[in-house]
Short mmCIF file of C-alpha atoms in Angstrom, two decimals:
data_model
loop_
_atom_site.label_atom_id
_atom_site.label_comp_id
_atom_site.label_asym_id
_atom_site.label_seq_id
_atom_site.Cartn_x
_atom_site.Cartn_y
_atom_site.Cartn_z
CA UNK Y 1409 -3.66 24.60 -0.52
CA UNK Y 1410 -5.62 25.43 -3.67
CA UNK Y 1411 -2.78 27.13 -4.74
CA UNK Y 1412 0.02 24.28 -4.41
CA UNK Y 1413 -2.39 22.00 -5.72
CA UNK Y 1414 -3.11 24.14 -9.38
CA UNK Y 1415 0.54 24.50 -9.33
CA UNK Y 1416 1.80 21.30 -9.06
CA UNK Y 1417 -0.72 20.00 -11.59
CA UNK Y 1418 0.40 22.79 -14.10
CA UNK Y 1419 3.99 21.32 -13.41
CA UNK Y 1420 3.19 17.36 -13.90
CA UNK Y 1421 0.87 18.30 -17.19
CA UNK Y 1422 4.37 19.50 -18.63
CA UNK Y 1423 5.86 15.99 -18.32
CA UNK Y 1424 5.10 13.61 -21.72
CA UNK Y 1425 7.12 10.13 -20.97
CA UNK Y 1426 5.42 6.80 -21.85
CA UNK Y 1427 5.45 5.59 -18.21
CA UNK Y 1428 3.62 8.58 -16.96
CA UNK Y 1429 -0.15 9.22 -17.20
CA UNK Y 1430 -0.87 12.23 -19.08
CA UNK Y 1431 -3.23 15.18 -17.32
CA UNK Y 1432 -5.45 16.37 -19.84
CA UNK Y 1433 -6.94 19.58 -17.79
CA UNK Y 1434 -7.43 20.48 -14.45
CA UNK Y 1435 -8.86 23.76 -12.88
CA UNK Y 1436 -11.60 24.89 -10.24
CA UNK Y 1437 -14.89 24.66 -9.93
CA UNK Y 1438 -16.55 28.30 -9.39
CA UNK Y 1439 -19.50 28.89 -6.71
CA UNK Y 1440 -18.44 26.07 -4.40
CA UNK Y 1441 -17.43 26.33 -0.98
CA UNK Y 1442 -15.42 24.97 0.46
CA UNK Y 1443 -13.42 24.95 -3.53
CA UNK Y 1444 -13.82 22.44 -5.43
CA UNK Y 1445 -10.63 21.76 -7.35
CA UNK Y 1446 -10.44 19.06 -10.02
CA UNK Y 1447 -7.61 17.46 -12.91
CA UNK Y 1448 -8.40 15.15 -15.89
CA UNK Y 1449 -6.80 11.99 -16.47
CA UNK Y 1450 -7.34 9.20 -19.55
CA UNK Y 1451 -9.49 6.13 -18.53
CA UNK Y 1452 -6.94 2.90 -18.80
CA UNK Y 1453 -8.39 -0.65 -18.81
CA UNK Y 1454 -6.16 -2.74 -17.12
CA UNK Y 1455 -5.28 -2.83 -12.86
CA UNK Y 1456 -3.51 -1.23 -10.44
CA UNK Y 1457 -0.04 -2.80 -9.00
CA UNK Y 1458 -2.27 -3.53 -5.77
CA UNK Y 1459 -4.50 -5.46 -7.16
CA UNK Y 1460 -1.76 -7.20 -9.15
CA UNK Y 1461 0.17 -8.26 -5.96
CA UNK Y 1462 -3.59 -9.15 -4.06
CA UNK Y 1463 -4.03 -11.85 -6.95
CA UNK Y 1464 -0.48 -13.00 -7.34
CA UNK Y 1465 1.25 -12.40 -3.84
CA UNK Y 1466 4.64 -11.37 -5.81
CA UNK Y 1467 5.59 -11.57 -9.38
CA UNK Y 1468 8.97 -12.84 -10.66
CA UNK Y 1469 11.94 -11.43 -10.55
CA UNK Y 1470 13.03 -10.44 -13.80
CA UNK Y 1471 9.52 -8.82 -14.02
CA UNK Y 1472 10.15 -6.91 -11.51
CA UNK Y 1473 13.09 -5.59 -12.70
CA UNK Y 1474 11.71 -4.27 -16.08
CA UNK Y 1475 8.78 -2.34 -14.01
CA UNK Y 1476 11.43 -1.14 -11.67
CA UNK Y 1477 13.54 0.01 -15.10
CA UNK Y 1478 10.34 1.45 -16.31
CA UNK Y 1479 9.37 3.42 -13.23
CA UNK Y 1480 12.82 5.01 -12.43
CA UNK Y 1481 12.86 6.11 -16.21
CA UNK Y 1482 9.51 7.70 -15.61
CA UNK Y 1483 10.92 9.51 -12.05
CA UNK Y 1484 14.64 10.48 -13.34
CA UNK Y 1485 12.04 12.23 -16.28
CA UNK Y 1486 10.08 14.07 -13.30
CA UNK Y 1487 12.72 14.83 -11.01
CA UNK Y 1488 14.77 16.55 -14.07
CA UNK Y 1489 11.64 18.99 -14.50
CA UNK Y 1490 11.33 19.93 -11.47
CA UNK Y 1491 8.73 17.21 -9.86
CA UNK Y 1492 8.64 14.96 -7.59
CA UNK Y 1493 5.93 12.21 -6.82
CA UNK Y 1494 5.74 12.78 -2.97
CA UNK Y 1495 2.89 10.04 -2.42
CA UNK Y 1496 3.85 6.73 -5.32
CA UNK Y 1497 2.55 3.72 -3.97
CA UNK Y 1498 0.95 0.75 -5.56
CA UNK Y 1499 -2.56 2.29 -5.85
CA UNK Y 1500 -0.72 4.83 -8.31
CA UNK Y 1501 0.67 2.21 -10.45
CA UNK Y 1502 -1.75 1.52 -13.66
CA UNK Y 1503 -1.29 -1.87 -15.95
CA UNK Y 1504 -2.28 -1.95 -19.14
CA UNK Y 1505 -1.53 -5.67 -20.44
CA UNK Y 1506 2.35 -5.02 -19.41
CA UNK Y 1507 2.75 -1.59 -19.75
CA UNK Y 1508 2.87 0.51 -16.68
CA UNK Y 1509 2.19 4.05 -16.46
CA UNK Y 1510 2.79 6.22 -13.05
CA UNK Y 1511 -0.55 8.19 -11.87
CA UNK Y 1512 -0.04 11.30 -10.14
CA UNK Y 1513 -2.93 10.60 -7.93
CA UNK Y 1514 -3.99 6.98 -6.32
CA UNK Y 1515 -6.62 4.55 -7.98
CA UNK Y 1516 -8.29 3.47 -5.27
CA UNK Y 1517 -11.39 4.60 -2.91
CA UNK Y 1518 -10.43 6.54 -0.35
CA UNK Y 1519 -9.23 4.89 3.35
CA UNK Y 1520 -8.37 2.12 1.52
CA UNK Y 1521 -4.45 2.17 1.45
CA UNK Y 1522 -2.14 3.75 4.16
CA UNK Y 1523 0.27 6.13 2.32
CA UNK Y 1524 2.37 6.74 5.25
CA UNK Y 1525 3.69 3.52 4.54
CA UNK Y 1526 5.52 4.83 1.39
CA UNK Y 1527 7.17 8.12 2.55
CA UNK Y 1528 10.75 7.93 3.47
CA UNK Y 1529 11.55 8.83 7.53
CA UNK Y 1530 12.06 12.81 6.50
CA UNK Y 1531 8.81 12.81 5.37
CA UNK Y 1532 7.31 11.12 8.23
CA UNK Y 1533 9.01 13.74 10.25
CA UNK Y 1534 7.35 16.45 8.54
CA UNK Y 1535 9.84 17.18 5.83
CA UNK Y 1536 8.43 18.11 2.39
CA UNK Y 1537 9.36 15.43 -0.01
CA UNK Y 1538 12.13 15.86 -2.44
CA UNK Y 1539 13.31 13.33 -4.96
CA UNK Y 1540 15.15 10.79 -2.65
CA UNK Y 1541 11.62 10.23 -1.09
CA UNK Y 1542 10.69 8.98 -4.51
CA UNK Y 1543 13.59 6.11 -4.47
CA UNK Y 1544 12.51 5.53 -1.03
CA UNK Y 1545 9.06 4.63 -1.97
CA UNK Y 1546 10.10 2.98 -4.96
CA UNK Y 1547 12.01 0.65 -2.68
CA UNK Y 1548 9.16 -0.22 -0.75
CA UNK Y 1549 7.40 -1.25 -3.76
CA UNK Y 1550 10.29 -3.13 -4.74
CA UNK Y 1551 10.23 -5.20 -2.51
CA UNK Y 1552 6.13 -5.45 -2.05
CA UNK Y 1553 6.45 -6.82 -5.17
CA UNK Y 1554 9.03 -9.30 -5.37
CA UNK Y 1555 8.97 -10.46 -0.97
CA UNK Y 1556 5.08 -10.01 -1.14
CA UNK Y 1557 5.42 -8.10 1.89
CA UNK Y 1558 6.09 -4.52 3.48
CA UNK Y 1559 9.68 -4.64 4.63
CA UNK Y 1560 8.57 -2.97 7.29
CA UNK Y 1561 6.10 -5.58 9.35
CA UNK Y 1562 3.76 -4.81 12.82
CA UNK Y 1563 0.15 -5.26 13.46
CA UNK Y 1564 -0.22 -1.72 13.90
CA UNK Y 1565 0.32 1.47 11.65
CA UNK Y 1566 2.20 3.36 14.46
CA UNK Y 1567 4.22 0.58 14.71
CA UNK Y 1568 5.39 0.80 11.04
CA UNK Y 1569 6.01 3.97 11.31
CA UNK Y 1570 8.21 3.59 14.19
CA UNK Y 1571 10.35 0.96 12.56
CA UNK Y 1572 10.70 3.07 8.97
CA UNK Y 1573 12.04 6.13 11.43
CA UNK Y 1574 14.16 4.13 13.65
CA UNK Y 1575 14.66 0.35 12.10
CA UNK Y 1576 16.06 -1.79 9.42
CA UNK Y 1577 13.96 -4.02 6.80
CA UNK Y 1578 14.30 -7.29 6.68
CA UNK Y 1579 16.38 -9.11 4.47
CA UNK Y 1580 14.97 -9.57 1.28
CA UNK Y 1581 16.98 -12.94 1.06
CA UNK Y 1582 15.08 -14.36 4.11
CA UNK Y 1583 11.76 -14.33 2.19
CA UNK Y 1584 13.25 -15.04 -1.14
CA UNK Y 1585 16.31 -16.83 -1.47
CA UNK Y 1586 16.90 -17.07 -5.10
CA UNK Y 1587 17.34 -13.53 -4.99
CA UNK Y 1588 21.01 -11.99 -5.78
CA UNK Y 1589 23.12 -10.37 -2.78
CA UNK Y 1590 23.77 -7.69 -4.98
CA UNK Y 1591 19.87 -7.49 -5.50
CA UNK Y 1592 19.29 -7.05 -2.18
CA UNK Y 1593 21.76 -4.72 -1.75
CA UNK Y 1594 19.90 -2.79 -3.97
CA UNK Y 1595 16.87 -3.00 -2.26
CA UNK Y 1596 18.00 -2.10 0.76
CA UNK Y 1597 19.64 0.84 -0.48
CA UNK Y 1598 16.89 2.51 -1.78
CA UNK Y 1599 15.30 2.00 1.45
CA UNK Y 1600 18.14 4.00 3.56
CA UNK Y 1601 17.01 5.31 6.85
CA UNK Y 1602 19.07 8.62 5.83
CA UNK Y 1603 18.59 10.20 1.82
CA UNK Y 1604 22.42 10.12 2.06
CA UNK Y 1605 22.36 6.28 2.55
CA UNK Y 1606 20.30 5.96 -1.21
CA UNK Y 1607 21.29 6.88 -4.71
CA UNK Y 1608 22.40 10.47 -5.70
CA UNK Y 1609 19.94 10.88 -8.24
CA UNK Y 1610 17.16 8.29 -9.99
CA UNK Y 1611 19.38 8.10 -13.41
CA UNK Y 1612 22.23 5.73 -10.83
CA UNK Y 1613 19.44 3.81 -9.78
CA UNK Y 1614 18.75 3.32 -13.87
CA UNK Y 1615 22.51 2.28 -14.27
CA UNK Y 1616 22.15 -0.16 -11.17
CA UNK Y 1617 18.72 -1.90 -12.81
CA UNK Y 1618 20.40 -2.30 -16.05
CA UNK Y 1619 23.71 -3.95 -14.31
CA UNK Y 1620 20.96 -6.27 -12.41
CA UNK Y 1621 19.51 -6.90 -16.16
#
C-alpha cells in the first residue's frame, strides 16, 4: 500500500552506513490516479552484482568474503533500526570500482530477474519477511557468487520454489572444491529450510566471516 510504502522509505532514509545507498527524498505525486509514489536515490557509475557474475561466472573466494563482510555489516546496521531488506538480490547490489553499496530497490528493468528466488521458504509461504529472510537471501547470493549457480537448480520457476520449501542445496564443495568445509557449512547455514536452522542475528554471521577471514 501507499502507506507501507512512504513508511518504509521514511524508515530506510534514517539508516547512514557506507554499504547502504542513501535515499535522498521520496513522496507522492498529487493528481495521479492510480498514485504515483516515488523515492530519490544517488546515480553510481559502476554495475550491479548481476552483471558482475554474467561477465565473470563467479569471483574468488576471498572476494567474496569481503563483500559478504561488507553486506552483513550493512544488514546487522538495518536490522538494529528496525529494517529489514525483504527483497536483496543481486540486481540490488551496486559496484563502484570495489565498493559495494546495498539498494533498497533493484537496478534492473522490470521482468528481468525472478525475486522469488531470494526469499527464504516463510516468505514463499506468505510470511512477511523479518530479518532471518535477509541471511537467507544473503546465502543465496553467497553462493551465486562463489558456485556461479542458484543452489537451488530446475528448468522451471515452480520448480525452484518447490525445492527452497521442501529441499536441500547442493553442496557447495561439489561445484567448488577448493572451498573450506567450514565454508560450506556456512553457506549452507544461512540457507536453512527453518529461520531456526540460520544465525540468531546478522552481527554472528559478522563473527563467522571474520573467523573465515
Amino acid at each position: 500500500s501507499a502507506e507501507r510504502f512512504l513508511r518504509e522509505i521514511r524508515f530506510a532514509a534514517q539508516l547512514t552506513h557506507p554499504h547502504i545507498m542513501p535515499l535522498f527524498d521520496s513522496g507522492e505525486v498529487s493528481g495521479v490516479t492510480p498514485p504515483l509514489l516515488y523515492y530519490v536515490m544517488p546515480y553510481l557509475e559502476g554495475e550491479t552484482l548481476r552483471e558482475r557474475l554474467e561477465r565473470e561466472r563467479r569471483l574468488p573466494i576471498d572476494q567474496v568474503l569481503r563483500i559478504s563482510r561488507a553486506l552483513a555489516g550493512a544488514l546487522d546496521h538495518a536490522h538494529r533500526h528496525g529494517v529489514t531488506h525483504g527483497e536483496l538480490r543481486p540486481e540490488c547490489l551496486v559496484f563502484t570500482n570495489d565498493h559495494v553499496r546495498i539498494s533498497r530497490a533493484p537496478l534492473f528493468p522490470p521482468g528481468s530477474a525472478l525475486p522469488s528466488a531470494y526469499r527464504a521458504p516463510e516468505q514463499l509461504r506468505g510470511e512477511l519477511p523479518t530479518p532471518s529472510c535477509d541471511q537467507f537471501a544473503l546465502g543465496v547470493l553467497l553462493y551465486e557468487a562463489l558456485i556461479g549457480t542458484h543452489p537451488f537448480t530446475a528448468e522451471m520457476e515452480e520448480f525452484i520454489l518447490a525445492q527452497q520449501l521442501q529441499g536441500a542445496p547442493l553442496s557447495p564443495r561439489v561445484f567448488r572444491p577448493r572451498l573450506s568445509v567450514e565454508l560450506e557449512q556456512f553457506m549452507l547455514r544461512l540457507l536453512g529450510r527453518d529461520p531456526d536452522e540460520r544465525f540468531a542475528t546478522v552481527e554472528d554471521i559478522l563473527k563467522a566471516i571474520d573467523e573465515l577471514l
